[in-house]
């Protein structure tokens, strides 16, 4: 019995081997199977038996190939699902982080916005007092006159309300972005809720506003509102 079977060669190891032998004792059968044969036929043999055995092993080979293909497909699908699960987990964590940042921004922004109106009123009151002072004391002492000139009090009183308006405008913008981030993350709700699609789109456009501006490599991206 040959000790060299196709199983020993990587290029032919997948070929099923059926050995034919006149040795019908168990020892030789076991020896043949241990060398890599998948079946045996003792001599003399019948043609139909050989064909039937070959047909069975070809079917087994096809079934094995199909099973291996299904295993490969299931493995690929599992890997894809695992990647998607990791990505969803990352997005969930990112959403929680964004919502947390937006929440932390709300308090200081609210404080700034709520204090701008009183600050403008204080500025107006101080300006009124200074004007009243200048009316009653048009000739201040040299030290005060020099300080007023160095400060350019007229310009400062005129420009300060504009600065406060600019602060309010910027604060409102930050507050708008904060609200948009929170709406975009939607981490404050664990159940499905009815939302306004237009609000969601507007929130997204606000967040991506800087990406819509023109760059060297492309023009500005126009949006329809």
Coordinates of C-alpha atoms in Angstrom, one line a residue:
X1 CA 0.0 0.0 0.0
X2 CA 1.4 3.4 -1.0
X3 CA 2.3 5.7 1.8
X4 CA 2.1 8.8 -0.4
X5 CA -1.5 10.0 -0.9
X6 CA -2.8 13.3 -2.3
X7 CA -3.5 14.3 1.3
X8 CA 0.2 14.9 1.8
X9 CA 0.3 17.5 -0.9
X10 CA -1.4 20.8 -0.1
X11 CA -2.4 21.3 -3.8
X12 CA -4.3 17.9 -3.8
X13 CA -5.3 17.5 -0.1
X14 CA -8.9 18.4 -0.9
X15 CA -9.3 15.5 -3.3
X16 CA -11.2 12.6 -1.7
X17 CA -9.3 9.3 -2.0
X18 CA -10.9 5.9 -2.2
X19 CA -8.4 3.0 -2.2
X20 CA -9.0 -0.3 -3.8
X21 CA -7.3 -3.3 -2.3
X22 CA -7.5 -7.1 -2.3
X23 CA -6.5 -7.0 1.4
X24 CA -9.8 -7.2 3.2
X25 CA -8.5 -7.6 6.7
X26 CA -9.2 -4.8 9.3
X27 CA -5.5 -4.0 9.8
X28 CA -5.0 -3.0 6.2
X29 CA -8.3 -1.1 6.1
X30 CA -7.4 0.9 9.2
X31 CA -3.9 1.5 7.7
X32 CA -5.4 2.9 4.5
X33 CA -7.8 5.2 6.3
X34 CA -5.1 6.4 8.6
X35 CA -3.1 7.5 5.5
X36 CA -5.9 9.8 4.4
X37 CA -8.3 7.7 2.4
X38 CA -12.0 8.5 2.9
X39 CA -13.2 5.1 1.8
X40 CA -12.1 1.7 0.6
X41 CA -13.3 -0.9 -1.9
X42 CA -12.2 -4.5 -1.8
X43 CA -11.4 -6.4 -4.9
X44 CA -13.2 -7.7 -6.9
X45 CA -15.5 -4.7 -7.1
X46 CA -18.6 -3.8 -8.9
X47 CA -18.7 -0.8 -11.2
X48 CA -22.1 0.4 -9.8
X49 CA -20.7 0.3 -6.3
X50 CA -17.6 2.3 -7.3
X51 CA -19.8 4.9 -9.0
X52 CA -22.2 5.1 -6.0
X53 CA -19.3 5.6 -3.6
X54 CA -17.7 8.3 -5.8
X55 CA -21.1 10.0 -6.1
X56 CA -21.6 10.0 -2.4
X57 CA -18.2 11.5 -1.7
X58 CA -18.6 14.1 -4.4
X59 CA -21.9 15.1 -2.7
X60 CA -20.2 15.2 0.7
X61 CA -17.5 17.4 -0.8
X62 CA -20.1 19.8 -2.3
X63 CA -21.9 19.9 1.0
X64 CA -18.7 20.6 2.9
X65 CA -17.8 23.4 0.4
X66 CA -21.3 24.9 0.9
X67 CA -21.0 24.7 4.6
X68 CA -17.6 26.3 4.6
X69 CA -19.0 29.1 2.3
X70 CA -21.9 29.6 4.8
X71 CA -19.5 29.7 7.7
X72 CA -17.4 32.3 5.8
X73 CA -20.5 34.4 5.0
X74 CA -21.8 34.2 8.6
X75 CA -18.3 35.1 9.9
X76 CA -18.2 38.2 7.6
X77 CA -21.7 39.2 8.6
X78 CA -20.8 38.8 12.3
X79 CA -17.7 41.0 11.9
X80 CA -19.8 43.6 10.0
X81 CA -22.4 43.5 12.8
X82 CA -19.7 43.9 15.4
X83 CA -18.2 46.9 13.6
X84 CA -21.6 48.5 13.3
X85 CA -22.3 47.8 17.0
X86 CA -19.0 49.4 17.9
X87 CA -19.8 52.4 15.7
X88 CA -23.3 52.8 17.3
X89 CA -21.7 52.6 20.7
X90 CA -19.2 55.3 19.8
X91 CA -22.0 57.5 18.4
X92 CA -24.1 56.9 21.5
X93 CA -21.2 58.0 23.7
X94 CA -20.5 60.9 21.5
X95 CA -24.1 62.0 21.7
X96 CA -24.0 61.8 25.5
X97 CA -20.8 63.8 25.5
X98 CA -22.3 66.5 23.2
X99 CA -25.5 66.7 25.3
X100 CA -23.4 67.0 28.5
X101 CA -21.4 69.8 27.0
X102 CA -24.5 71.6 25.8
X103 CA -26.0 71.2 29.2
X104 CA -22.9 72.6 30.9
X105 CA -22.9 75.6 28.5
X106 CA -26.5 76.5 29.3
X107 CA -26.0 77.9 32.8
X108 CA -23.1 80.3 32.0
X109 CA -24.7 81.4 28.7
X110 CA -28.0 82.1 30.5
X111 CA -26.2 84.1 33.1
X112 CA -24.4 86.2 30.5
X113 CA -27.6 86.8 28.5
X114 CA -29.7 87.7 31.6
X115 CA -27.1 90.2 32.8
X116 CA -26.6 92.1 29.6
X117 CA -29.9 94.1 29.9
X118 CA -29.1 95.3 33.4
X119 CA -25.6 96.1 32.4
X120 CA -26.9 98.3 29.6
X121 CA -29.2 100.0 32.0
X122 CA -26.3 100.6 34.4
X123 CA -24.3 102.1 31.6
X124 CA -27.1 104.4 30.6
X125 CA -27.6 105.5 34.2
X126 CA -23.9 106.2 34.7
X127 CA -23.8 108.1 31.4
X128 CA -26.8 110.2 32.6
X129 CA -25.0 110.9 35.9
X130 CA -21.8 111.9 34.0
X131 CA -23.8 114.2 31.7
X132 CA -25.5 115.7 34.7
X133 CA -22.2 116.2 36.4
X134 CA -20.7 117.9 33.3
X135 CA -23.7 120.2 33.2
X136 CA -23.3 121.4 36.8
X137 CA -19.5 121.3 36.8
X138 CA -18.4 122.1 33.3
X139 CA -14.9 123.0 34.6
X140 CA -13.6 120.0 36.6
X141 CA -10.3 120.1 38.4
X142 CA -7.3 119.5 36.1
X143 CA -6.8 115.9 37.3
X144 CA -10.4 114.9 36.4
X145 CA -10.2 116.8 33.1
X146 CA -7.0 115.0 32.2
X147 CA -8.5 111.6 33.1
X148 CA -11.6 112.3 31.1
X149 CA -9.5 113.2 28.1
X150 CA -7.2 110.2 28.4
X151 CA -10.3 107.9 28.6
X152 CA -12.1 109.7 25.8
X153 CA -15.3 109.3 27.9
X154 CA -17.5 110.5 25.1
X155 CA -16.4 107.7 22.8
X156 CA -16.5 105.1 25.7
X157 CA -20.0 105.9 26.6
X158 CA -21.1 105.8 23.0
X159 CA -19.2 102.5 22.2
X160 CA -20.0 100.6 25.4
X161 CA -23.7 99.8 24.5
X162 CA -22.5 98.6 21.1
X163 CA -20.0 96.2 22.9
X164 CA -22.8 94.9 25.1
X165 CA -25.0 94.4 22.0
X166 CA -22.2 92.4 20.4
X167 CA -21.8 90.3 23.5
X168 CA -25.6 89.6 23.5
X169 CA -25.5 88.7 19.8
X170 CA -22.6 86.3 20.4
X171 CA -24.3 84.8 23.5
X172 CA -27.5 84.3 21.6
X173 CA -25.5 82.5 18.9
X174 CA -23.8 80.3 21.5
X175 CA -27.1 79.5 23.1
X176 CA -28.6 78.6 19.7
X177 CA -25.7 76.3 19.0
X178 CA -26.1 74.7 22.5
X179 CA -29.8 74.1 21.9
X180 CA -29.0 72.6 18.5
X181 CA -26.4 70.3 19.9
X182 CA -28.8 69.1 22.5
X183 CA -31.5 68.5 20.0
X184 CA -29.1 66.8 17.7
X185 CA -27.9 64.4 20.4
X186 CA -31.4 63.7 21.7
X187 CA -29.8 61.9 24.7
X188 CA -32.4 63.2 27.1
X189 CA -35.0 60.8 25.8
X190 CA -34.8 57.0 26.0
X191 CA -38.1 56.5 24.1
X192 CA -39.3 57.5 20.6
X193 CA -40.8 61.0 20.6
X194 CA -42.5 63.1 17.9
X195 CA -40.1 65.8 16.7
X196 CA -40.3 68.6 14.1
X197 CA -38.3 67.6 11.1
X198 CA -37.7 71.2 10.2
X199 CA -36.2 72.0 13.6
X200 CA -33.9 69.0 13.3
X201 CA -32.7 70.1 9.9
X202 CA -32.2 73.7 11.1
X203 CA -30.2 72.4 14.1
X204 CA -28.0 70.3 11.8
X205 CA -27.4 73.3 9.5
X206 CA -26.5 75.5 12.5
X207 CA -24.0 72.9 13.7
X208 CA -22.5 72.5 10.2
X209 CA -22.5 76.3 9.5
X210 CA -18.8 76.6 9.4
X211 CA -18.6 73.7 6.9
X212 CA -20.9 75.6 4.5
X213 CA -18.6 78.6 4.1
X214 CA -16.4 79.0 1.1
X215 CA -12.8 77.5 1.2
X216 CA -9.9 77.8 -1.2
X217 CA -10.8 74.5 -2.8
X218 CA -14.6 75.0 -3.1
X219 CA -17.3 77.7 -3.1
X220 CA -19.8 78.2 -0.3
X221 CA -22.6 75.7 -0.1
X222 CA -26.0 77.3 -0.4
X223 CA -29.0 76.1 1.6
X224 CA -32.7 76.6 1.0
X225 CA -34.7 77.6 4.1

